Short mmCIF file of C-alpha atoms and ligand atoms in Angstrom, two decimals:
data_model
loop_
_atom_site.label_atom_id
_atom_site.label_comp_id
_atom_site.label_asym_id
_atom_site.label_seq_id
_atom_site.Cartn_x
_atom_site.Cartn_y
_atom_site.Cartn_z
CA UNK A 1 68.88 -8.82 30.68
CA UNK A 2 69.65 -7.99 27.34
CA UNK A 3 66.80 -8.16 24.74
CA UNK A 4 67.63 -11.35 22.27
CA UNK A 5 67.65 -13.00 25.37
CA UNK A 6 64.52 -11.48 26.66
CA UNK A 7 63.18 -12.92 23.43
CA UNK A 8 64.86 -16.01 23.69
CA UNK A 9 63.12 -16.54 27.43
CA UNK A 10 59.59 -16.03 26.04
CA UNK A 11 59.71 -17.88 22.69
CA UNK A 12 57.58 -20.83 23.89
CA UNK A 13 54.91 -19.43 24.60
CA UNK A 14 55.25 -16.40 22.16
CA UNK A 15 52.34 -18.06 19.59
CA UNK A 16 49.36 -17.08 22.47
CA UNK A 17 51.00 -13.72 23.15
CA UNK A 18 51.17 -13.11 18.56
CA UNK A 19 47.83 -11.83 17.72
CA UNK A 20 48.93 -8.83 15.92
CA UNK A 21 52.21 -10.35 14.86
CA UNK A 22 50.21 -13.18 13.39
CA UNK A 23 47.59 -10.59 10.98
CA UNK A 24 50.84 -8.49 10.46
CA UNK A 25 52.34 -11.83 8.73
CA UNK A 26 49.13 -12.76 6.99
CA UNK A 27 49.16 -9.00 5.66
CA UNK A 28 52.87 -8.97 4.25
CA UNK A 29 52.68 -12.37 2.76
CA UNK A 30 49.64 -11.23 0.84
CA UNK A 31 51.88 -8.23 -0.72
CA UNK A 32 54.60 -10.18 -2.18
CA UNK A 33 54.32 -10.64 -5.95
CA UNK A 34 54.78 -14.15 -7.59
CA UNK A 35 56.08 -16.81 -6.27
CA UNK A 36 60.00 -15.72 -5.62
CA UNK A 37 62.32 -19.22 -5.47
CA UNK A 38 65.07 -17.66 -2.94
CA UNK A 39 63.50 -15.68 0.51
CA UNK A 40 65.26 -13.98 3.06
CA UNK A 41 63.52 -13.06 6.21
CA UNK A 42 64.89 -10.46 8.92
CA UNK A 43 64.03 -11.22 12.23
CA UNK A 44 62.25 -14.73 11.15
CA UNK A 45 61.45 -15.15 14.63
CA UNK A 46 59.55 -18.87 14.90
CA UNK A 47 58.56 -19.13 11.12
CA UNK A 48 55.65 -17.09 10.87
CA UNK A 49 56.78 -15.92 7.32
CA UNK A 50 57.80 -19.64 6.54
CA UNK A 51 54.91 -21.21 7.51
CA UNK A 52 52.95 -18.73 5.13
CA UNK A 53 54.76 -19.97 2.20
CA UNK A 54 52.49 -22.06 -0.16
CA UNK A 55 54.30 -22.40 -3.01
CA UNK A 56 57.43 -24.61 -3.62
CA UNK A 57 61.19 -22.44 -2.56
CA UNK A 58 64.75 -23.00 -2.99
CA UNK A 59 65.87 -21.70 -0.44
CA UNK A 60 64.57 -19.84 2.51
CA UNK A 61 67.07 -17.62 4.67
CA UNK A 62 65.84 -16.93 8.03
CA UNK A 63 68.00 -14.27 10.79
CA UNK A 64 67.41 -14.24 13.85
CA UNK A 65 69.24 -13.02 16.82
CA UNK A 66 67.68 -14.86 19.23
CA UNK A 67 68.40 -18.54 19.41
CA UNK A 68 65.50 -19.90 21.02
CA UNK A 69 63.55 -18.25 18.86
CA UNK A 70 65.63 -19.69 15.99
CA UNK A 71 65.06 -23.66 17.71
CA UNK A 72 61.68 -23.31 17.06
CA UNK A 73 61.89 -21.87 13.33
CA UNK A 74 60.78 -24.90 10.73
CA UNK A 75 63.67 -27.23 9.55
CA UNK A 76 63.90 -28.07 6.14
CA UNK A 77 66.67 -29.10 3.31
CA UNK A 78 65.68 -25.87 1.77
CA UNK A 79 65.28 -23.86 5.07
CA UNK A 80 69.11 -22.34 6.47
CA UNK A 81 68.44 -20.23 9.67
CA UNK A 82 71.13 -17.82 10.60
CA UNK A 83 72.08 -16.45 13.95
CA UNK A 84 72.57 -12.84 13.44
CA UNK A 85 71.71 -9.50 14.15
CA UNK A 86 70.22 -7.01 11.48
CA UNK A 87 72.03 -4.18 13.01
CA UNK A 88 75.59 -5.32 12.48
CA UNK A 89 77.24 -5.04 8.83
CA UNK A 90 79.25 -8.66 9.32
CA UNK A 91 75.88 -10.25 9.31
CA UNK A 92 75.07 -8.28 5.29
CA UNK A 93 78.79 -9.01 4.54
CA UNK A 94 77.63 -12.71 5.28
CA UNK A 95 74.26 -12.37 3.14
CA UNK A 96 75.63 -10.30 0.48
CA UNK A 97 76.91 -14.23 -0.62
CA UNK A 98 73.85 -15.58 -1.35
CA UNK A 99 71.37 -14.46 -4.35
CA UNK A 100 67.97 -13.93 -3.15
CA UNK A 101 64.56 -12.76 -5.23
CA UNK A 102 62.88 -11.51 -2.19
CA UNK A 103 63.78 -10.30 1.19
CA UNK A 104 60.87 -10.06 3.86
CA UNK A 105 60.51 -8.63 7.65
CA UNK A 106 57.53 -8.85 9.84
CA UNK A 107 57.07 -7.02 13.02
CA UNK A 108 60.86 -6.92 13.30
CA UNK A 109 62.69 -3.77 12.39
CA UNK A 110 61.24 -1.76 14.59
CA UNK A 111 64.10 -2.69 16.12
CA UNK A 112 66.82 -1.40 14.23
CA UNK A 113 69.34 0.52 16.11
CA UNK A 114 69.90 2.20 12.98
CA UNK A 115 66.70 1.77 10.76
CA UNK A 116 68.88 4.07 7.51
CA UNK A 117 71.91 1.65 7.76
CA UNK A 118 69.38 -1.11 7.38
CA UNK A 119 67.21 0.24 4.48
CA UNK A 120 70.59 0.59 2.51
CA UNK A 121 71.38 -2.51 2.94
CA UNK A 122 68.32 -4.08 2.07
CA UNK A 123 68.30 -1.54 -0.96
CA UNK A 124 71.80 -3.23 -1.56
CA UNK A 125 70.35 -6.44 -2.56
CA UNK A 126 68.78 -5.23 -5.35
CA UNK A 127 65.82 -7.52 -4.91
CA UNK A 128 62.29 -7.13 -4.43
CA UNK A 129 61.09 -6.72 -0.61
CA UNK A 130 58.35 -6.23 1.80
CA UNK A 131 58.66 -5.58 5.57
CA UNK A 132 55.99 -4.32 8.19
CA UNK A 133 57.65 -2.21 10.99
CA UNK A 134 56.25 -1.28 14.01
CA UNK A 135 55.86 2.55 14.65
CA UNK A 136 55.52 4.69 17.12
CA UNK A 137 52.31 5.00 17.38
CA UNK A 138 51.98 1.22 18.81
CA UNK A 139 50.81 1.41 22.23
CA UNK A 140 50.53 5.33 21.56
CA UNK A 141 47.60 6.02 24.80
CA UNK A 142 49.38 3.97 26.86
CA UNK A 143 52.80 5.62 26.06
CA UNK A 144 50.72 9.31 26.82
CA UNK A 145 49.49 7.88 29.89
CA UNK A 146 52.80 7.19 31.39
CA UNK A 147 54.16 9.70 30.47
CA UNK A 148 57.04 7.81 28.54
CA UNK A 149 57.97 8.09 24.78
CA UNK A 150 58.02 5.09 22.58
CA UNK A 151 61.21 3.46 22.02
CA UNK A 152 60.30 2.82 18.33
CA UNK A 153 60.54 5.00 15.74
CA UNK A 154 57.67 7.41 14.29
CA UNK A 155 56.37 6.52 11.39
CA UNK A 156 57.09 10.01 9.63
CA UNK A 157 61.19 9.06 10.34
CA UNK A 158 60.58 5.47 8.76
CA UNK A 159 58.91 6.79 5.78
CA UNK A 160 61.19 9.96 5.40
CA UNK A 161 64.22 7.18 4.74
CA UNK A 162 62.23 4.72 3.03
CA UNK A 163 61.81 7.71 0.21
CA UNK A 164 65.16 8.56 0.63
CA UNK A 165 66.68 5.60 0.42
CA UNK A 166 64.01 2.25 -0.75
CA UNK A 167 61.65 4.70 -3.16
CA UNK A 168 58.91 2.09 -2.39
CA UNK A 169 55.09 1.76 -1.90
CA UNK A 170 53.69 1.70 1.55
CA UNK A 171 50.60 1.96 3.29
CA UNK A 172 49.42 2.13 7.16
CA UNK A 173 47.15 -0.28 9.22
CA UNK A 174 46.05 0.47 12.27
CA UNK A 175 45.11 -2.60 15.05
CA UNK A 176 43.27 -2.92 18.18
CA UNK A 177 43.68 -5.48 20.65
CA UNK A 178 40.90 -5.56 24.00
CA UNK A 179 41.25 -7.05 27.13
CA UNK A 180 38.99 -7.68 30.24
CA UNK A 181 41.54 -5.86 32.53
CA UNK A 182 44.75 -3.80 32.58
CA UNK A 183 46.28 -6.55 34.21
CA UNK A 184 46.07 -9.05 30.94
CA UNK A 185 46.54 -5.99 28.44
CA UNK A 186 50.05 -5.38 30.82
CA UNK A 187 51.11 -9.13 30.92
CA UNK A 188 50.25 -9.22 26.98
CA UNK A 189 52.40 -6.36 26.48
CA UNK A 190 55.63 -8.03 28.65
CA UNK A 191 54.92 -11.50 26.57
CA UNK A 192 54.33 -10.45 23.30
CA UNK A 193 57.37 -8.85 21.87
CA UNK A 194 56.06 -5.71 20.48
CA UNK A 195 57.80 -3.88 23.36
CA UNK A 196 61.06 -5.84 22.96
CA UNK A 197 60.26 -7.06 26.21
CA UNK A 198 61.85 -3.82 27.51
CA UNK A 199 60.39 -2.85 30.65
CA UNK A 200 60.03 1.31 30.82
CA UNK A 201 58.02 1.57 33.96
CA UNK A 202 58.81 0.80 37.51
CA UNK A 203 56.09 -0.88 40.52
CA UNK A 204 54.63 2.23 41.18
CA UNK A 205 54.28 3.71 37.79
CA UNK A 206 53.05 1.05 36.64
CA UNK A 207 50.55 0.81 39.20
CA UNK A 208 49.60 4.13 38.35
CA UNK A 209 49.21 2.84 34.81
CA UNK A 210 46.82 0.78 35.73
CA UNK A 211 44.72 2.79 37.59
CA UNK A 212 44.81 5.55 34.58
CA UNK A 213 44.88 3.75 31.39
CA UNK A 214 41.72 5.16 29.93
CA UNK A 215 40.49 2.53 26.83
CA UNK A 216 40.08 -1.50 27.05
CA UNK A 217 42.22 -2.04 24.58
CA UNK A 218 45.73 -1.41 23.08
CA UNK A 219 46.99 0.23 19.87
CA UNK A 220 49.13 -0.97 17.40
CA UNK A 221 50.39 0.67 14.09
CA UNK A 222 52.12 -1.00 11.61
CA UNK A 223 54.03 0.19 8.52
CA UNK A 224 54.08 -1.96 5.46
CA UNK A 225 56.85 -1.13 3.01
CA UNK A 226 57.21 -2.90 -0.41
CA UNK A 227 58.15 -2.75 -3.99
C1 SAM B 1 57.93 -9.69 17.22
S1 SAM B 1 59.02 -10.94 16.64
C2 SAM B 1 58.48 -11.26 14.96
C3 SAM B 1 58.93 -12.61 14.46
C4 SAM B 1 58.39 -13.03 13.10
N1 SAM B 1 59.00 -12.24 12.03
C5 SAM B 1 56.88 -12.92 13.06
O1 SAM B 1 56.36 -12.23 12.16
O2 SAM B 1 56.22 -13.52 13.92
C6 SAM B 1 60.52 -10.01 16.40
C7 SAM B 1 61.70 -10.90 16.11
O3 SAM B 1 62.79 -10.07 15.73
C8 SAM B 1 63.96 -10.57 16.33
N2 SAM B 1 64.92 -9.48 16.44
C9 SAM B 1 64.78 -8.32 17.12
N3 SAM B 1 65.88 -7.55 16.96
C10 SAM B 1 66.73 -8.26 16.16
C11 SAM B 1 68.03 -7.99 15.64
N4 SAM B 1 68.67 -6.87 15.95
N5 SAM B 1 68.60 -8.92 14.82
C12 SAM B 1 67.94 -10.08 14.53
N6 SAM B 1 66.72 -10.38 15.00
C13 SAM B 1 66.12 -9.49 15.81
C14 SAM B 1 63.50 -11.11 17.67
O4 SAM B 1 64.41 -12.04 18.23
C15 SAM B 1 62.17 -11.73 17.31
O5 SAM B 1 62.29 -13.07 16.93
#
């Protein structure tokens, strides 16, 4: 299955699964400055950046390249949501149309086939930003204990082109998330997202997993990026 539909299949019930997501939001909506009229938002997902939005917009841009996801977005007059993906250069071709003061990504890029093609775009805009990214490290014991590398990108690579190419502030937080059992922190992991609901592991390595995975909890890292 490919993985906007992977993310389409679990968008219902994506808010129990969101923990991290959810601070990650809180986080990035706490670093933009004023109160910017026209958003765009990379990877809106179901509105968590939205909903977060206290003061009054003009307009709020929302991509997304998975549709369920996008169903459950909030609907407004002000609100447009956009079925796209951040990794193809129609979709900026499309949004280099519109004038926005702020563009925004939570807990999305990390997914960006091409994470340098997307910071010059956003650095296209000429606009303020902020965006939290994923790194490597997320999941980083359980990742060692499998034996697998991460499929997301380390966090010296993201901030080697963010100097290179964005010249912005940034700073690193670091989450924990503890379960009862390997078996919750494993279905958490499939439901939530972070992975891109790829699975890396077969039955019996993941078995293995299970057995081996020495903490209670999981790891998350997350790299804020703003102006
Ligand atoms: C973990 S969710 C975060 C959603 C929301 N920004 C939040 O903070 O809760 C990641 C979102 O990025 C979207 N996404 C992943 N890759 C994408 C791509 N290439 N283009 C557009 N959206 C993408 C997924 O469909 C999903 O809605």
């Amino acid at each position: 299955m490919s993985i906007d539909l992977e993310f389409s299949k679990f968008a219902s019930e994506y808010e129990r699964y969101n923990l991290i997501q959810e601070k990650v939001a809180d986080e990035l909506i706490g670093l933009v400055k004023g109160k910017p009229k026209r958003i765009l938002d990379l990877g809106c997902g179901r509105g968590a950046l939205a909903k977060r939005i206290d003061w009054e917009v003009d307009s709020f841009v929302g991509v997304d390249f998975a549709k369920r996801m996008l169903e459950l977005h909030p609907k407004d007059s002000h609100i447009e949501c956009i079925y796209g993906d951040f990794n193809n250069d129609t979709l900026y071709e499309h949004l280099y149309t519109y004038q926005f003061d702020y563009i925004l990504s939570a807990s999305a890029l990390q997914w960006a086939q091409d994470i340098e093609k997307v910071f010059k775009h956003i650095h296209h805009f000429e606009t303020p930003y902020a965006l939290a990214i994923f790194t490597s490290n997320t999941f980083r014991t359980l990742h060692k204990t499998a034996g697998i590398s991460s499929p997301l990108h380390t966090k010296e690579s993201l901030l080697l082109h963010a100097k290179n190419i964005l010249q912005c502030r940034h700073h690193l937080r670091r989450y924990t998330l503890s379960f009862e059992n390997t078996h919750e922190m494993l279905r958490y992991i499939k439901r939530s997202g972070v992975s891109g609901h790829r699975s890396l592991l077969g039955y019996k390595e993941t078995k293995a997993l299970m057995r081996n995975y020495p903490l209670s909890y999981l790891e998350f890292e997350v790299l804020f990026l703003y102006t």
